[in-house]
Every structure is written in structure tokens, then in C-alpha cells.
Coordinates of C-alpha atoms in Angstrom, one line a residue:
X1 CA 3.9 -2.9 23.3
X2 CA 5.0 -1.6 19.9
X3 CA 3.9 1.9 20.8
X4 CA 6.9 1.4 23.8
X5 CA 9.2 0.4 21.5
X6 CA 9.1 2.9 18.9
X7 CA 8.7 5.7 21.3
X8 CA 12.3 4.1 22.7
X9 CA 13.9 3.9 19.8
X10 CA 12.5 6.6 18.1
X11 CA 12.2 9.2 20.9
X12 CA 15.7 7.9 22.4
X13 CA 17.5 9.1 18.7
X14 CA 15.0 12.2 19.1
X15 CA 16.8 13.6 22.5
X16 CA 20.1 12.5 21.4
X17 CA 20.4 14.4 18.7
X18 CA 17.9 17.3 19.3
X19 CA 18.5 17.9 22.7
X20 CA 14.7 19.5 22.2
X21 CA 14.7 22.1 26.0
X22 CA 11.3 21.9 27.3
X23 CA 9.2 23.5 30.0
X24 CA 6.0 23.1 32.0
X25 CA 6.2 19.3 31.6
X26 CA 4.6 19.6 35.0
X27 CA 1.5 21.0 33.2
X28 CA 1.2 17.2 31.6
X29 CA -1.6 15.2 33.7
X30 CA 0.6 11.8 35.5
X31 CA -2.8 9.7 34.5
X32 CA -6.6 10.8 33.0
X33 CA -7.6 12.4 29.6
X34 CA -6.2 16.0 28.6
X35 CA -6.3 17.4 25.0
X36 CA -3.2 18.5 23.5
X37 CA -3.5 21.6 21.2
X38 CA -0.2 22.9 19.9
X39 CA 0.9 25.1 17.0
X40 CA 2.1 23.6 14.2
X41 CA 5.5 24.5 12.5
X42 CA 6.7 21.6 10.9
X43 CA 6.3 17.8 10.3
X44 CA 8.5 16.7 12.6
X45 CA 6.2 18.5 15.6
X46 CA 4.1 14.9 15.7
X47 CA 7.5 13.2 16.8
X48 CA 9.6 15.9 19.1
X49 CA 6.5 16.3 21.6
X50 CA 5.5 12.9 22.2
X51 CA 9.3 12.2 22.8
X52 CA 9.5 14.0 25.8
X53 CA 6.6 13.3 27.5
X54 CA 6.3 10.2 29.6
X55 CA 2.7 9.5 28.7
X56 CA 1.7 8.2 24.9
X57 CA -0.4 11.4 23.0
X58 CA -2.0 10.4 19.4
X59 CA -1.9 12.2 16.9
X60 CA -4.3 12.6 13.5
X61 CA -2.4 11.5 10.2
X62 CA -3.2 11.4 6.8
X63 CA -5.3 8.6 5.6
X64 CA -2.3 7.8 2.4
X65 CA 0.2 7.6 5.1
X66 CA -1.2 4.2 5.9
X67 CA -2.6 2.6 2.2
X68 CA 0.5 3.2 0.5
X69 CA 1.3 0.7 -1.7
X70 CA 4.5 -1.6 -1.5
X71 CA 7.3 -1.7 0.8
X72 CA 8.3 1.8 2.0
X73 CA 4.1 2.2 1.9
X74 CA 4.1 -0.5 4.7
X75 CA 6.9 0.7 6.6
X76 CA 5.4 4.2 6.9
X77 CA 2.3 2.4 7.9
X78 CA 4.0 0.8 10.5
X79 CA 6.1 3.3 11.5
X80 CA 2.9 5.6 11.6
X81 CA 1.4 3.4 13.8
X82 CA 3.9 2.8 16.3
X83 CA 3.7 6.2 17.4
X84 CA 0.9 6.6 18.3
X85 CA -0.6 8.2 14.9
X86 CA -4.6 7.9 14.2
X87 CA -5.6 7.3 10.0
X88 CA -8.2 10.1 8.7
X89 CA -9.5 9.6 5.3
X90 CA -9.6 13.4 4.1
X91 CA -10.8 13.1 1.1
X92 CA -14.1 14.7 1.9
X93 CA -13.8 17.7 4.0
X94 CA -16.9 17.1 6.2
X95 CA -16.1 13.6 6.2
X96 CA -12.3 14.2 7.6
X97 CA -13.6 16.5 10.2
X98 CA -15.9 14.4 11.5
X99 CA -13.7 11.5 11.3
X100 CA -11.3 13.1 13.3
X101 CA -13.9 14.5 16.1
X102 CA -14.7 10.6 17.0
X103 CA -10.8 9.6 16.7
X104 CA -9.9 12.9 19.4
X105 CA -13.4 11.6 21.5
X106 CA -12.9 7.8 21.3
X107 CA -8.8 8.8 22.6
X108 CA -10.1 11.1 25.1
X109 CA -12.9 8.2 26.8
X110 CA -10.0 6.1 26.7
X111 CA -8.5 8.5 29.3
X112 CA -5.4 9.4 27.6
X113 CA -4.3 11.8 25.4
X114 CA -4.8 13.9 21.7
X115 CA -3.0 16.1 20.1
X116 CA -4.1 18.3 17.8
X117 CA -3.1 20.9 15.6
X118 CA -5.4 23.9 16.0
X119 CA -4.4 25.8 12.9
X120 CA -5.4 22.7 10.8
X121 CA -1.9 22.6 8.7
X122 CA 1.4 23.7 8.9
X123 CA 2.2 27.4 9.0
X124 CA 4.0 28.5 5.9
X125 CA 6.1 31.2 7.4
X126 CA 6.7 30.3 11.2
X127 CA 3.3 32.7 11.9
X128 CA 0.6 31.8 14.3
X129 CA -3.0 31.1 12.2
X130 CA -5.9 31.5 13.5
X131 CA -7.4 28.7 14.6
X132 CA -10.5 26.7 13.6
X133 CA -13.7 26.2 15.4
X134 CA -13.7 22.3 14.4
X135 CA -11.8 19.7 15.7
X136 CA -10.5 21.2 19.2
X137 CA -13.3 22.7 20.5
X138 CA -16.0 20.2 20.2
X139 CA -13.8 17.6 21.7
X140 CA -13.2 19.7 24.7
X141 CA -16.5 20.3 25.0
X142 CA -17.9 17.1 24.1
X143 CA -16.1 15.6 26.3
X144 CA -14.8 17.6 29.1
X145 CA -11.7 17.1 29.1
X146 CA -8.8 20.2 29.8
X147 CA -7.2 21.6 26.7
X148 CA -2.9 22.1 27.3
X149 CA -1.8 24.7 24.9
X150 CA 1.5 23.9 23.7
X151 CA 4.2 25.7 21.7
X152 CA 6.5 24.1 19.6
X153 CA 9.8 26.4 18.8
X154 CA 12.1 26.8 16.1
X155 CA 10.8 23.3 14.7
X156 CA 10.2 24.8 11.5
X157 CA 14.6 25.8 10.8
X158 CA 15.2 22.2 11.5
X159 CA 13.3 20.8 8.4
X160 CA 11.9 22.9 6.1
X161 CA 9.1 22.1 3.7
X162 CA 10.9 20.5 1.3
X163 CA 14.4 19.5 2.9
X164 CA 15.3 16.1 3.0
X165 CA 17.7 16.4 5.6
X166 CA 17.1 17.8 8.8
X167 CA 19.4 20.5 11.0
X168 CA 21.2 19.4 14.3
X169 CA 19.6 21.9 16.2
X170 CA 17.9 22.5 19.1
X171 CA 13.8 22.6 19.1
X172 CA 11.9 23.8 22.4
X173 CA 8.5 23.2 23.9
X174 CA 6.5 24.8 26.2
X175 CA 3.7 23.6 27.7
X176 CA 0.9 25.9 29.2
X177 CA -1.2 25.5 32.2
X178 CA -4.5 23.6 31.7
X179 CA -7.4 25.2 30.1
X180 CA -10.8 24.3 31.9
X181 CA -13.9 24.8 29.6
X182 CA -16.1 22.5 31.1
X183 CA -19.0 25.7 32.1
X184 CA -19.3 25.0 27.9
X185 CA -20.2 21.1 28.4
X186 CA -22.3 19.5 26.2
X187 CA -22.4 23.3 23.9
X188 CA -20.4 21.4 21.0
X189 CA -23.4 22.2 18.6
X190 CA -23.1 26.5 19.5
X191 CA -20.9 28.0 17.3
X192 CA -20.4 31.4 18.8
X193 CA -19.0 28.8 22.1
X194 CA -16.7 27.0 19.6
X195 CA -15.2 30.3 18.4
X196 CA -14.9 31.6 21.3
X197 CA -12.9 28.2 23.0
X198 CA -10.5 27.9 20.3
X199 CA -9.4 32.0 20.8
X200 CA -8.8 31.4 23.8
X201 CA -6.4 28.2 23.2
X202 CA -4.7 30.4 20.5
X203 CA -4.2 33.6 22.8
X204 CA -2.8 31.3 25.3
X205 CA -0.3 29.3 22.4
X206 CA 0.8 32.6 20.9
X207 CA 1.5 33.8 24.4
X208 CA 4.0 30.6 25.0
X209 CA 5.3 30.2 21.4
X210 CA 5.8 34.7 20.9
X211 CA 5.1 33.9 17.3
X212 CA 3.3 36.8 15.5
X213 CA -0.8 36.5 15.1
X214 CA -2.3 36.3 12.2
X215 CA -6.4 36.7 11.8
X216 CA -6.6 34.7 8.9
X217 CA -6.6 30.5 8.5
X218 CA -3.4 29.2 7.7
X219 CA -4.8 27.4 4.1
X220 CA -5.7 31.1 3.5
X221 CA -1.8 32.1 3.8
X222 CA -1.0 29.3 1.6
X223 CA -3.2 30.1 -0.9
X224 CA -2.0 33.9 -1.2
X225 CA 1.8 32.9 -0.8
X226 CA 1.1 30.2 -3.8
X227 CA -1.0 32.9 -6.2
X228 CA 2.2 35.8 -4.8
X229 CA 4.9 33.0 -6.4
X230 CA 2.7 32.2 -9.4
X231 CA 1.9 36.1 -10.1
X232 CA 6.1 36.6 -10.1
X233 CA 7.0 33.8 -11.9
X234 CA 4.0 35.3 -14.8
X235 CA 5.6 38.6 -14.4
X236 CA 9.3 37.8 -15.1
X237 CA 8.4 35.4 -17.6
X238 CA 7.1 38.8 -19.4
X239 CA 10.1 40.5 -18.9
X240 CA 11.7 37.7 -20.3
X241 CA 10.4 37.9 -23.4

């Protein structure tokens, strides 16, 4: 009930204001479980994709969104619950990963759509980064659910990090054909298989999105960018003395 009301109000508003274009909606099954594996350009990705689908899709969200104190915290928690987000505690890297995998399996076993970002975090510069061989592949191999690659396009231009007011422009969504990994069913403990499955999905996302692919993790790229910015500031300070 809550999800339906939130989807109607938020999804309808997003479609009316931003008019997202969509290709490949026919690749989303009318019923039954599936994993939607998407690139991640913006905080808004988790809202634009559900807005254009007839079915509910559940994503993982930081537990902090559900536990912040005060009126704002309660409103934020209600909002994320209403749009189908699941809280996961990220305080411990391994624990967070296991919790996300268990949550994904639970969603699939209910016959629903589970949304996941294989890069693990937003792209810092609009390029596509190496997928992490954990959540996506393990949920797929443990459940046998098909993986549907998804490409979000231009969402990073609507609300770049640090910007409060979004820019009104049309984002795009391309949905690829389902990928069948049933041949590896139950092999979710084999790290080589996990890597192979993840890479295959990332390749399909790259073809759909047209992004430049970078064979490092986005978290490492963010550290490199932060270090470069820090070094540039230090160099500038030295020259000004």
C-alpha cells in the first residue's frame, strides 16, 4: 500500500518533470524474480528506474537513512521504506556484504525484482568501473534468477554530487536482454566463477551505456581523485608562500 502510494506520487512526478526515455522495457518479466544490474551515476538512479517500471524493484540503502534521529530522520526513513529500499548496516565491510546478499536472496525468493549496482558505489567521473564479484554474482548463482543489465544515461548531469537543486533534463534508461547463469547454479563459492559472471554483466552494461570502461574499482578511483586534489591544494599552498 505504502509502496504503491509513494510510487504513484514520486514516480509520476519524476516522469512528468524529467520525461525519462526508456528502451527495452519488454525485457522486464511481467512476473517472477529477476536481478536488475545497473551502472551507478547518481543518487537519483534508484528512483528513476523504479519510476518507469510497472513492478516493484527493491534496492539496498545505507542503514543510516533509516535510523537518523529527529523529524527529518523519520521522514527520510519513511520515504526510503515507501520506495522499496532495504536498510543494510555498512559498519563492517564483510558483514555489510553478507547482509546485502541475504537481503537480495530474500527478495528473489519472494518472486520480486532486486536492483543492485555491481560497481558498489557511484562513478566519480561518469566512466564505468570494475564490478565487485560479491553481491550480484552470489545472489544470481544462489538463486538461479536471470540478470538483466541496465544502463542509466545522463543521470549524473541532473544532480551532480554536492548540488541540491536538480537540473531539468531528460535522462535515459536502456534495459538489456536477460542473462542466464543457471549453468553455474550453486557455484557461488567459486571466486573465479563469480569474477567471470560479474565481468560478463559489466560488459553488457558497457555496451548499453556507451561508457568508457576502467578496469579498477570505483572506490580506488575515488581515492586517487581525492589524493590528486589534496596534492594539488598542497602544491598551490606551497607556491603561495
